[in-house]
Amino acid sequence: MKVINIDKEKWASGVESLTSTYRLFGPVKEDDSHNFKELKKGELPDLAYGNSKLSPKSAVFPPSEAMFTYSLDEKNENHHILNDVKKDYSPRAVLGIRPCDAKAVSLVRMNFDTKEYRDPYWMDAFEATTFVGLACDNPCSTCFCTSTGCGPFSEEGLDVLLVENGNAYIAKALTAKGEKLMDAAGFKTAGDDSAIAAKKAAAEAKITASIETDKLSEKVIMDLYDAPIWDDISFSCINCCTCTYACPTCWCFDIQDENKGLSGVRMRNWDSCMTPLFTMHGSGHNPRSQKKQRVRQRFMHKLKYFLDKYQKGIMCVGCGRCVQQCPVNIDIRTVSKKMNDYVAAS
Amino acid sequence: MENPYKAYPVRIDSIDVATQDKSLRTFKFVFLNEGDEEKFAYESGQFAELSIPGKGEIPIGIASSPTEKGFVKFTVFRTGLVTNHLHNMKVGDIMGVRGPLGNSYPLKDLEGKNIVIIGAGFAFTTLRSTIVYLLDPKNRSRFGNIDVIYGARNPGMILYKDELTVWEKRDDINMHITVDSTDDPSWTYHTGFVPTITETQAPKADENTYAIMCGPPMMLKFTKPVLDKLGYSHDKIIMSLENRMKCGIGICGRCNIGKELICKDGPVFTLEQLKHMPEEDT
Ligand SMILES: Cc1cc2nc3c(=O)[nH]c(=O)nc-3n(C[C@H](O)[C@H](O)[C@H](O)COP(=O)(O)OP(=O)(O)OC[C@H]3O[C@@H](n4cnc5c(N)ncnc54)[C@H](O)[C@@H]3O)c2cc1C
Ligand code: SF4
Ligand code: SF4
Ligand code: FES
């Protein structure tokens, strides 16, 4: 680990130097909110943001992405055969990702990089990416990252952590990838990280919301599944899917062929377990035809199935997006408390 | 490492109408590229994604047996977008097969055991694969008694009729074929639902006897209590499940039941395992 001092006046020229070797992604203000976008030439990430509306997961997992192309023209020698799509996996960097969102990337990696299969699209993008995090000094009222095994200064999943310190950023280059990026930006001045501990404690103290999960691992899946809590929890859900699209740890996708004339592209698109079509069989039978079943699936996946499967905590980093954006105020912290407190009648 | 989403290109080698109502067809595919057949080494009970560029992919159980070389075979029911398109394709058409996917029937563990195979409707495909595998001269002696209970709505809906007739005549397999009902006076086999026939024809349970079951939800629901009554313990009842799928490799998040992904942890489970998994319909 290397500590580097970045004078804020040098930030813009450093970012400019990066553009010769990296594609840059960062928070950009659009209307009344921020989202992560690929930065245009000369554009700087807006580091004065609180939390982006959608998570930055799209930097490695775009909402829509081509998998293969094909020709349907029988005169074409290779018709009906899948061709790889040429993709740009040259080095890219996400500037200003929040620590919670970076931890989310490392949780999601467990899904895309398994013993048996490696998802080439997600993994190639991930491996090409350097994650430059920005510690949170002013968490939102809906943030509860300190009770999800994360925190406003968490380093998990990051290559560099930037901490704002007056006229400078204290940069901790945490990995070789991070050091390389600092070099490429020309950020070389040795720094001092002694100010970080106090800032970290101050930020953590501002987070008063929390999620109760301590008893979830000892519960039995079937007990929670059959618990009489789901009708109440799901009652007001309108299945708008906002929670799943905004969430940094949701990864479900659909695969669809899109044709134009005699050629086409096999695409993969974000999908959501909150829609009935997600599980509809060809026969018309649907194991999750009711919203109660779908809402239960979402929370059971995040708070129990994932926990039991990987033993790496819950599939939620406490970014608060779903809490903030759910139009009917369904709150994962309330749901988790109900699950955590539930005792099955014996 | 190869892209697990990329299908092997195949050519349709033959298409056979499999039932009188033409709702099922059996497709035989040959691999276009040398070496792909070897890479597609599979076991009975596994499935594959049939990949039709321009239409999409569908998970279908592999109906051929690993002992059959030179092709791979699937029997497909016409129901929606992709299956309808497939039913209209011709011999010689090019498409893709991606897999093999999922786990398989635990046939290695069943060596030396008696096996009763119970199937109904068109969920007989991977069971056909299993039977062909078990009856292969290289394999048959490694297994005990084999019983097969197979039911269809009526005689016209019976799959793989020619093979069933041949197996009927063999003395190393006991076939119990049934139809729900028929007005065909020449029908010489059983009449009645699979659970009923199972009750009278299945061997009694013992330490050495396992049941492999695949069929529509209703048939499974009513056959389970019969097997209970016959004394089959739940770790000796092996079943294959279905759910809507996309990736088939445990990544897209679509097909879970509880923490298990049907496409990767399954589709084959024992009834004992299923008892600890939610029934999603409730
Ligand atoms: C492990 C497994 C083995 C199967 N084996 C066979 C078999 O041997 N023979 C057979 O005829 N059918 C089998 N099925 C069912 C078959 O996959 C569906 O009938 C088929 O996907 C319907 O596709 P469609 O495009 O015609 O229907 P649509 O309703 O138009 O479906 C659109 C898409 O949804 C998905 N989908 C819809 N229904 C199902 C379903 N039941 N299971 C999985 N995905 C679905 C597919 O991606 C499909 O392309 C199997 C299913 C599974 C999961
Ligand atoms: S955001 Fe709220 S209303 Fe919309 S699907 Fe999620 S829980 Fe339901
Ligand atoms: S479940 Fe909600 S709070 Fe947790 S990571 Fe997802 S969007 Fe953030
Ligand atoms: S089909 Fe994608 S996870 Fe099972």
Short mmCIF file of N, CA and C in Angstrom, two decimals, chain A residues 11-13 15-20 22 24 28 38-46:
data_model
loop_
_atom_site.label_atom_id
_atom_site.label_comp_id
_atom_site.label_asym_id
_atom_site.label_seq_id
_atom_site.Cartn_x
_atom_site.Cartn_y
_atom_site.Cartn_z
N TRP A 11 -5.75 17.65 -9.70
CA TRP A 11 -6.70 16.56 -10.01
C TRP A 11 -7.10 16.55 -11.48
N ALA A 12 -7.50 17.71 -11.99
CA ALA A 12 -7.99 17.75 -13.36
C ALA A 12 -6.92 17.34 -14.37
N SER A 13 -5.71 17.80 -14.18
CA SER A 13 -4.67 17.43 -15.15
C SER A 13 -4.31 15.95 -15.01
N VAL A 15 -6.44 13.55 -14.18
CA VAL A 15 -7.51 12.82 -14.86
C VAL A 15 -7.29 12.91 -16.38
N GLU A 16 -6.90 14.08 -16.83
CA GLU A 16 -6.62 14.29 -18.25
C GLU A 16 -5.51 13.32 -18.71
N SER A 17 -4.45 13.16 -17.89
CA SER A 17 -3.37 12.23 -18.27
C SER A 17 -3.88 10.80 -18.36
N LEU A 18 -4.85 10.46 -17.50
CA LEU A 18 -5.35 9.08 -17.50
C LEU A 18 -6.03 8.73 -18.82
N THR A 19 -6.60 9.74 -19.49
CA THR A 19 -7.40 9.44 -20.68
C THR A 19 -6.57 8.82 -21.80
N SER A 20 -5.24 8.95 -21.74
CA SER A 20 -4.46 8.31 -22.80
C SER A 20 -4.36 6.80 -22.60
N TYR A 22 -6.67 5.03 -20.14
CA TYR A 22 -7.89 4.45 -19.56
C TYR A 22 -9.14 5.06 -20.20
N LEU A 24 -12.57 6.29 -18.94
CA LEU A 24 -12.95 6.72 -17.60
C LEU A 24 -14.46 6.74 -17.41
N VAL A 28 -21.84 11.71 -12.95
CA VAL A 28 -22.13 12.90 -13.75
C VAL A 28 -23.53 13.36 -13.36
N GLU A 38 -19.73 6.98 -18.90
CA GLU A 38 -18.40 7.08 -19.44
C GLU A 38 -18.13 8.57 -19.66
N LEU A 39 -16.97 9.06 -19.18
CA LEU A 39 -16.70 10.50 -19.24
C LEU A 39 -16.24 10.88 -20.64
N LYS A 40 -16.78 12.00 -21.12
CA LYS A 40 -16.35 12.50 -22.42
C LYS A 40 -15.01 13.19 -22.26
N LYS A 41 -14.35 13.38 -23.37
CA LYS A 41 -13.05 14.04 -23.30
C LYS A 41 -13.17 15.40 -22.59
N GLY A 42 -12.30 15.61 -21.62
CA GLY A 42 -12.32 16.89 -20.91
C GLY A 42 -13.33 16.95 -19.77
N GLU A 43 -14.19 15.92 -19.67
CA GLU A 43 -15.21 15.93 -18.62
C GLU A 43 -14.62 15.35 -17.32
N LEU A 44 -14.95 15.96 -16.20
CA LEU A 44 -14.46 15.47 -14.90
C LEU A 44 -15.59 14.80 -14.14
N PRO A 45 -15.26 13.77 -13.35
CA PRO A 45 -16.31 13.19 -12.51
C PRO A 45 -16.72 14.23 -11.47
N ASP A 46 -18.00 14.30 -11.16
CA ASP A 46 -18.48 15.27 -10.18
C ASP A 46 -18.39 14.64 -8.79
#
